[in-house]
Amino acid sequence: MKNIAVFASGNGSNFQAIIDAVQDGSLTASINLLVCDKPNAYAVERAKAAGIEYFAFTAKDFSDKQAYETEILAKLAEYKIDLVVLAGYMRLIGPTLLSAYEGRIINIHPSLLPAFPGKDAMGQALRAKVKVSGVTVHYVDAGMDSGPIIAQETVDLTENETIETLQEKIHRVEHQLYPAVIQMLVSKSREEVKNG
Ligand code: GRF
């Protein structure tokens, strides 16, 4: 059984979908840790409710990214984490974590990358008046939403789409797609994943 850590900064609805998938048996992994850079985030409440250990920190309490990532890395070792799952974690991953976990960190992004990377992806899609957007799951590298793509799913936009209606559609897709991709990754060896 593979051990995963979820990193989140906010509401954590994707974290919840992963918890639910483990509980209903469709995801055969163990969520050993939540890492959260906002101690008051609702994601922390979800961890408590599910009995999942969490490491909540405030970046300001550390001298720099290297300092807090060193602390995170120690937690990942302590909890024997195989796969890091970013789910609304609003920080770029730095060299400290990347050098230890590159190829084993994934992210979910609410657009069809490489379109609309970075913040406010759904707002960017609306302003561009695209007819189709979607969700991307990708490996994390040093760039912003730039690592190799693992899976994508489309979402159609209507004439009068709003940020609220789009967010609802995107979340519905994310909550199915992310647990399914994680299951695919934890049930394949790294070699099989690399070879597709
Ligand atoms: C998701 O839309 C995800 O694509 C993006 O951040 C959002 C997190 O939402 N990276 P939640 O905290 O999982 O509800």
PDB file of C-alpha atoms and ligand atoms in Angstrom:
ATOM      1  CA  MET A   1       0.000   0.000   0.000  1.00  0.00           C
ATOM      2  CA  LYS A   2       1.402   3.413  -1.005  1.00  0.00           C
ATOM      3  CA  ASN A   3       1.431   6.301   1.456  1.00  0.00           C
ATOM      4  CA  ILE A   4       0.356   9.700   0.245  1.00  0.00           C
ATOM      5  CA  ALA A   5       0.577  13.223   1.632  1.00  0.00           C
ATOM      6  CA  VAL A   6      -1.892  15.846   0.456  1.00  0.00           C
ATOM      7  CA  PHE A   7      -0.810  19.511   0.412  1.00  0.00           C
ATOM      8  CA  ALA A   8      -3.607  22.102   0.566  1.00  0.00           C
ATOM      9  CA  SER A   9      -4.044  25.792   1.408  1.00  0.00           C
ATOM     10  CA  GLY A  10      -7.790  26.316   1.447  1.00  0.00           C
ATOM     11  CA  ASN A  11     -11.146  24.622   1.394  1.00  0.00           C
ATOM     12  CA  GLY A  12      -9.797  21.194   0.559  1.00  0.00           C
ATOM     13  CA  SER A  13     -12.704  19.815  -1.448  1.00  0.00           C
ATOM     14  CA  ASN A  14     -10.229  17.804  -3.537  1.00  0.00           C
ATOM     15  CA  PHE A  15      -8.624  16.544  -0.322  1.00  0.00           C
ATOM     16  CA  GLN A  16     -12.111  15.463   0.766  1.00  0.00           C
ATOM     17  CA  ALA A  17     -12.709  13.649  -2.540  1.00  0.00           C
ATOM     18  CA  ILE A  18      -9.456  11.738  -1.977  1.00  0.00           C
ATOM     19  CA  ILE A  19     -10.473  10.894   1.600  1.00  0.00           C
ATOM     20  CA  ASP A  20     -13.868   9.681   0.341  1.00  0.00           C
ATOM     21  CA  ALA A  21     -12.254   7.551  -2.373  1.00  0.00           C
ATOM     22  CA  VAL A  22     -10.034   5.857   0.223  1.00  0.00           C
ATOM     23  CA  GLN A  23     -13.041   5.293   2.462  1.00  0.00           C
ATOM     24  CA  ASP A  24     -15.175   3.765  -0.317  1.00  0.00           C
ATOM     25  CA  GLY A  25     -12.300   1.522  -1.427  1.00  0.00           C
ATOM     26  CA  SER A  26     -11.887   2.951  -4.941  1.00  0.00           C
ATOM     27  CA  LEU A  27      -8.479   4.374  -3.955  1.00  0.00           C
ATOM     28  CA  THR A  28      -6.146   1.820  -2.401  1.00  0.00           C
ATOM     29  CA  ALA A  29      -3.678   4.168  -0.739  1.00  0.00           C
ATOM     30  CA  SER A  30      -3.163   5.470   2.758  1.00  0.00           C
ATOM     31  CA  ILE A  31      -3.418   9.232   3.378  1.00  0.00           C
ATOM     32  CA  ASN A  32      -0.774   9.556   6.068  1.00  0.00           C
ATOM     33  CA  LEU A  33      -0.450  13.330   6.227  1.00  0.00           C
ATOM     34  CA  LEU A  34      -1.978  16.685   5.304  1.00  0.00           C
ATOM     35  CA  VAL A  35       0.490  19.552   4.858  1.00  0.00           C
ATOM     36  CA  CYS A  36      -1.159  22.958   5.065  1.00  0.00           C
ATOM     37  CA  ASP A  37       0.408  26.420   4.960  1.00  0.00           C
ATOM     38  CA  LYS A  38      -2.720  28.082   6.384  1.00  0.00           C
ATOM     39  CA  PRO A  39      -3.392  26.828   9.908  1.00  0.00           C
ATOM     40  CA  ASN A  40      -6.987  28.136   9.766  1.00  0.00           C
ATOM     41  CA  ALA A  41      -7.832  26.513   6.431  1.00  0.00           C
ATOM     42  CA  TYR A  42     -10.899  24.303   6.275  1.00  0.00           C
ATOM     43  CA  ALA A  43      -8.683  21.514   4.904  1.00  0.00           C
ATOM     44  CA  VAL A  44      -7.277  21.147   8.445  1.00  0.00           C
ATOM     45  CA  GLU A  45     -10.809  20.584   9.795  1.00  0.00           C
ATOM     46  CA  ARG A  46     -11.319  17.890   7.176  1.00  0.00           C
ATOM     47  CA  ALA A  47      -8.105  16.168   8.321  1.00  0.00           C
ATOM     48  CA  LYS A  48      -9.236  16.287  11.955  1.00  0.00           C
ATOM     49  CA  ALA A  49     -12.681  14.910  11.061  1.00  0.00           C
ATOM     50  CA  ALA A  50     -11.109  12.040   9.113  1.00  0.00           C
ATOM     51  CA  GLY A  51      -8.478  11.290  11.773  1.00  0.00           C
ATOM     52  CA  ILE A  52      -5.603  12.208   9.437  1.00  0.00           C
ATOM     53  CA  GLU A  53      -2.399  13.645  10.898  1.00  0.00           C
ATOM     54  CA  TYR A  54      -1.554  17.132   9.715  1.00  0.00           C
ATOM     55  CA  PHE A  55       1.376  19.522   9.647  1.00  0.00           C
ATOM     56  CA  ALA A  56       0.150  23.120   9.548  1.00  0.00           C
ATOM     57  CA  PHE A  57       2.716  25.876   9.312  1.00  0.00           C
ATOM     58  CA  THR A  58       3.013  29.602   8.638  1.00  0.00           C
ATOM     59  CA  ALA A  59       5.706  30.491   6.124  1.00  0.00           C
ATOM     60  CA  LYS A  60       6.438  33.766   7.968  1.00  0.00           C
ATOM     61  CA  ASP A  61       7.676  31.769  10.962  1.00  0.00           C
ATOM     62  CA  PHE A  62      10.556  30.446   8.848  1.00  0.00           C
ATOM     63  CA  SER A  63      13.522  32.325   7.428  1.00  0.00           C
ATOM     64  CA  ASP A  64      12.843  31.160   3.857  1.00  0.00           C
ATOM     65  CA  LYS A  65      11.332  28.463   1.630  1.00  0.00           C
ATOM     66  CA  GLN A  66      14.291  26.179   2.184  1.00  0.00           C
ATOM     67  CA  ALA A  67      13.692  26.300   5.938  1.00  0.00           C
ATOM     68  CA  TYR A  68      10.024  25.320   5.855  1.00  0.00           C
ATOM     69  CA  GLU A  69      10.546  22.777   3.080  1.00  0.00           C
ATOM     70  CA  THR A  70      13.287  21.129   5.169  1.00  0.00           C
ATOM     71  CA  GLU A  71      10.725  20.774   7.949  1.00  0.00           C
ATOM     72  CA  ILE A  72       8.150  19.367   5.490  1.00  0.00           C
ATOM     73  CA  LEU A  73      10.725  16.934   4.109  1.00  0.00           C
ATOM     74  CA  ALA A  74      11.379  15.605   7.612  1.00  0.00           C
ATOM     75  CA  LYS A  75       7.614  15.028   8.018  1.00  0.00           C
ATOM     76  CA  LEU A  76       7.419  13.241   4.660  1.00  0.00           C
ATOM     77  CA  ALA A  77      10.209  10.934   5.833  1.00  0.00           C
ATOM     78  CA  GLU A  78       8.589  10.417   9.226  1.00  0.00           C
ATOM     79  CA  TYR A  79       5.278   9.435   7.613  1.00  0.00           C
ATOM     80  CA  LYS A  80       7.029   7.344   4.916  1.00  0.00           C
ATOM     81  CA  ILE A  81       5.392   9.246   2.061  1.00  0.00           C
ATOM     82  CA  ASP A  82       5.652   7.759  -1.436  1.00  0.00           C
ATOM     83  CA  LEU A  83       3.558  10.291  -3.358  1.00  0.00           C
ATOM     84  CA  VAL A  84       2.896  13.999  -2.739  1.00  0.00           C
ATOM     85  CA  VAL A  85      -0.499  15.208  -3.962  1.00  0.00           C
ATOM     86  CA  LEU A  86      -0.923  18.973  -4.300  1.00  0.00           C
ATOM     87  CA  ALA A  87      -4.593  19.917  -4.004  1.00  0.00           C
ATOM     88  CA  GLY A  88      -4.978  23.678  -3.984  1.00  0.00           C
ATOM     89  CA  TYR A  89      -1.544  24.264  -2.403  1.00  0.00           C
ATOM     90  CA  MET A  90      -0.790  27.875  -3.284  1.00  0.00           C
ATOM     91  CA  ARG A  91       3.006  27.773  -3.130  1.00  0.00           C
ATOM     92  CA  LEU A  92       5.627  26.851  -5.681  1.00  0.00           C
ATOM     93  CA  ILE A  93       7.570  23.758  -4.701  1.00  0.00           C
ATOM     94  CA  GLY A  94      11.241  24.623  -4.204  1.00  0.00           C
ATOM     95  CA  PRO A  95      14.463  22.693  -4.833  1.00  0.00           C
ATOM     96  CA  THR A  96      14.508  21.175  -1.329  1.00  0.00           C
ATOM     97  CA  LEU A  97      11.322  19.172  -1.926  1.00  0.00           C
ATOM     98  CA  LEU A  98      11.836  18.730  -5.660  1.00  0.00           C
ATOM     99  CA  SER A  99      15.269  17.174  -5.359  1.00  0.00           C
ATOM    100  CA  ALA A 100      13.917  14.575  -2.952  1.00  0.00           C
ATOM    101  CA  TYR A 101      10.538  13.946  -4.620  1.00  0.00           C
ATOM    102  CA  GLU A 102      10.660  14.992  -8.294  1.00  0.00           C
ATOM    103  CA  GLY A 103       8.573  12.530 -10.315  1.00  0.00           C
ATOM    104  CA  ARG A 104       6.574  11.795  -7.174  1.00  0.00           C
ATOM    105  CA  ILE A 105       4.756  15.132  -6.792  1.00  0.00           C
ATOM    106  CA  ILE A 106       1.536  15.760  -8.705  1.00  0.00           C
ATOM    107  CA  ASN A 107      -0.782  18.752  -8.985  1.00  0.00           C
ATOM    108  CA  ILE A 108      -4.302  19.432 -10.213  1.00  0.00           C
ATOM    109  CA  HIS A 109      -4.972  22.639 -12.122  1.00  0.00           C
ATOM    110  CA  PRO A 110      -8.342  24.025 -13.246  1.00  0.00           C
ATOM    111  CA  SER A 111      -7.559  24.548 -16.946  1.00  0.00           C
ATOM    112  CA  LEU A 112      -6.313  22.594 -19.937  1.00  0.00           C
ATOM    113  CA  LEU A 113      -2.611  23.292 -19.523  1.00  0.00           C
ATOM    114  CA  PRO A 114      -0.554  24.791 -21.070  1.00  0.00           C
ATOM    115  CA  ALA A 115      -3.476  27.232 -21.387  1.00  0.00           C
ATOM    116  CA  PHE A 116      -4.113  29.491 -18.389  1.00  0.00           C
ATOM    117  CA  PRO A 117      -1.384  28.526 -15.895  1.00  0.00           C
ATOM    118  CA  GLY A 118      -0.982  30.293 -12.568  1.00  0.00           C
ATOM    119  CA  LYS A 119      -3.570  32.073 -10.481  1.00  0.00           C
ATOM    120  CA  ASP A 120      -7.234  32.565 -11.445  1.00  0.00           C
ATOM    121  CA  ALA A 121      -7.170  29.975 -14.234  1.00  0.00           C
ATOM    122  CA  MET A 122     -10.969  29.929 -14.443  1.00  0.00           C
ATOM    123  CA  GLY A 123     -11.155  33.732 -14.615  1.00  0.00           C
ATOM    124  CA  GLN A 124      -8.530  33.669 -17.364  1.00  0.00           C
ATOM    125  CA  ALA A 125     -10.614  31.131 -19.320  1.00  0.00           C
ATOM    126  CA  LEU A 126     -13.776  33.232 -18.943  1.00  0.00           C
ATOM    127  CA  ARG A 127     -12.024  36.417 -20.047  1.00  0.00           C
ATOM    128  CA  ALA A 128     -10.571  34.616 -23.073  1.00  0.00           C
ATOM    129  CA  LYS A 129     -14.145  33.515 -23.942  1.00  0.00           C
ATOM    130  CA  VAL A 130     -13.024  29.967 -24.684  1.00  0.00           C
ATOM    131  CA  LYS A 131     -15.750  27.404 -25.424  1.00  0.00           C
ATOM    132  CA  VAL A 132     -13.864  24.556 -23.794  1.00  0.00           C
ATOM    133  CA  SER A 133     -11.669  24.485 -20.712  1.00  0.00           C
ATOM    134  CA  GLY A 134     -11.057  21.703 -18.226  1.00  0.00           C
ATOM    135  CA  VAL A 135      -8.822  20.112 -15.656  1.00  0.00           C
ATOM    136  CA  THR A 136      -5.203  18.927 -15.833  1.00  0.00           C
ATOM    137  CA  VAL A 137      -3.309  16.586 -13.536  1.00  0.00           C
ATOM    138  CA  HIS A 138       0.441  16.874 -14.017  1.00  0.00           C
ATOM    139  CA  TYR A 139       3.783  16.115 -12.466  1.00  0.00           C
ATOM    140  CA  VAL A 140       5.333  19.072 -10.660  1.00  0.00           C
ATOM    141  CA  ASP A 141       8.620  20.553 -11.772  1.00  0.00           C
ATOM    142  CA  ALA A 142      10.343  23.830 -10.903  1.00  0.00           C
ATOM    143  CA  GLY A 143       8.018  25.907 -13.098  1.00  0.00           C
ATOM    144  CA  MET A 144       4.514  27.222 -12.579  1.00  0.00           C
ATOM    145  CA  ASP A 145       2.033  24.495 -13.669  1.00  0.00           C
ATOM    146  CA  SER A 146       4.562  23.319 -16.241  1.00  0.00           C
ATOM    147  CA  GLY A 147       5.423  19.667 -15.545  1.00  0.00           C
ATOM    148  CA  PRO A 148       4.561  16.664 -17.735  1.00  0.00           C
ATOM    149  CA  ILE A 149       0.810  16.125 -18.155  1.00  0.00           C
ATOM    150  CA  ILE A 150      -0.673  12.900 -16.774  1.00  0.00           C
ATOM    151  CA  ALA A 151      -4.394  13.364 -17.493  1.00  0.00           C
ATOM    152  CA  GLN A 152      -6.836  15.981 -18.756  1.00  0.00           C
ATOM    153  CA  GLU A 153     -10.591  16.242 -18.953  1.00  0.00           C
ATOM    154  CA  THR A 154     -12.610  18.889 -20.744  1.00  0.00           C
ATOM    155  CA  VAL A 155     -15.448  21.084 -19.508  1.00  0.00           C
ATOM    156  CA  ASP A 156     -17.739  22.959 -21.920  1.00  0.00           C
ATOM    157  CA  LEU A 157     -18.454  26.627 -21.249  1.00  0.00           C
ATOM    158  CA  THR A 158     -21.879  28.082 -22.064  1.00  0.00           C
ATOM    159  CA  GLU A 159     -22.622  31.578 -23.379  1.00  0.00           C
ATOM    160  CA  ASN A 160     -23.528  32.882 -19.943  1.00  0.00           C
ATOM    161  CA  GLU A 161     -21.008  30.986 -17.863  1.00  0.00           C
ATOM    162  CA  THR A 162     -19.992  32.665 -14.595  1.00  0.00           C
ATOM    163  CA  ILE A 163     -17.062  31.986 -12.313  1.00  0.00           C
ATOM    164  CA  GLU A 164     -19.476  30.245  -9.928  1.00  0.00           C
ATOM    165  CA  THR A 165     -21.030  27.930 -12.534  1.00  0.00           C
ATOM    166  CA  LEU A 166     -17.623  27.151 -14.054  1.00  0.00           C
ATOM    167  CA  GLN A 167     -16.114  26.421 -10.660  1.00  0.00           C
ATOM    168  CA  GLU A 168     -18.928  23.998  -9.897  1.00  0.00           C
ATOM    169  CA  LYS A 169     -18.389  22.132 -13.179  1.00  0.00           C
ATOM    170  CA  ILE A 170     -14.608  22.083 -12.724  1.00  0.00           C
ATOM    171  CA  HIS A 171     -14.879  20.797  -9.175  1.00  0.00           C
ATOM    172  CA  ARG A 172     -17.253  18.035 -10.244  1.00  0.00           C
ATOM    173  CA  VAL A 173     -14.662  16.861 -12.785  1.00  0.00           C
ATOM    174  CA  GLU A 174     -11.733  17.286 -10.375  1.00  0.00           C
ATOM    175  CA  HIS A 175     -13.356  15.246  -7.635  1.00  0.00           C
ATOM    176  CA  GLN A 176     -13.696  12.256  -9.996  1.00  0.00           C
ATOM    177  CA  LEU A 177     -10.462  12.684 -11.941  1.00  0.00           C
ATOM    178  CA  TYR A 178      -7.946  13.243  -9.145  1.00  0.00           C
ATOM    179  CA  PRO A 179      -8.699  10.115  -7.070  1.00  0.00           C
ATOM    180  CA  ALA A 180      -8.782   8.049 -10.305  1.00  0.00           C
ATOM    181  CA  VAL A 181      -5.373   9.347 -11.426  1.00  0.00           C
ATOM    182  CA  ILE A 182      -3.891   8.772  -7.961  1.00  0.00           C
ATOM    183  CA  GLN A 183      -5.228   5.217  -8.043  1.00  0.00           C
ATOM    184  CA  MET A 184      -3.614   4.723 -11.460  1.00  0.00           C
ATOM    185  CA  LEU A 185      -0.276   5.987 -10.113  1.00  0.00           C
ATOM    186  CA  VAL A 186      -0.247   4.007  -6.882  1.00  0.00           C
ATOM    187  CA  SER A 187      -1.219   0.803  -8.631  1.00  0.00           C
ATOM    188  CA  LYS A 188       1.513   1.079 -11.286  1.00  0.00           C
ATOM    189  CA  SER A 189       5.240   0.870 -10.778  1.00  0.00           C
ATOM    190  CA  ARG A 190       7.217   4.042 -11.622  1.00  0.00           C
ATOM    191  CA  GLU A 191       8.645   2.326 -14.698  1.00  0.00           C
ATOM    192  CA  GLU A 192       5.177   1.496 -16.039  1.00  0.00           C
ATOM    193  CA  VAL A 193       4.000   5.069 -15.460  1.00  0.00           C
ATOM    194  CA  LYS A 194       7.021   6.501 -17.314  1.00  0.00           C
ATOM    195  CA  ASN A 195       6.374   4.225 -20.264  1.00  0.00           C
ATOM    196  CA  GLY A 196       2.691   5.133 -20.299  1.00  0.00           C
TER     197      GLY A 196
HETATM  198  C1  GRF B   1      -8.868  23.380  -7.349  1.00  0.00           C
HETATM  199  O1  GRF B   1      -9.725  23.939  -8.288  1.00  0.00           O
HETATM  200  C2  GRF B   1      -7.551  22.998  -7.974  1.00  0.00           C
HETATM  201  O2  GRF B   1      -7.634  22.748  -9.344  1.00  0.00           O
HETATM  202  C3  GRF B   1      -6.698  24.217  -7.746  1.00  0.00           C
HETATM  203  O3  GRF B   1      -7.110  24.721  -6.520  1.00  0.00           O
HETATM  204  C4  GRF B   1      -8.474  24.376  -6.274  1.00  0.00           C
HETATM  205  C5  GRF B   1      -8.527  23.796  -4.894  1.00  0.00           C
HETATM  206  O4  GRF B   1      -9.852  23.613  -4.469  1.00  0.00           O
HETATM  207  N1  GRF B   1      -5.303  23.886  -7.798  1.00  0.00           N
HETATM  208  P1  GRF B   1     -10.133  22.800  -3.129  1.00  0.00           P
HETATM  209  O5  GRF B   1      -9.349  23.485  -2.004  1.00  0.00           O
HETATM  210  O6  GRF B   1      -9.675  21.391  -3.344  1.00  0.00           O
HETATM  211  O7  GRF B   1     -11.606  22.901  -2.894  1.00  0.00           O
END
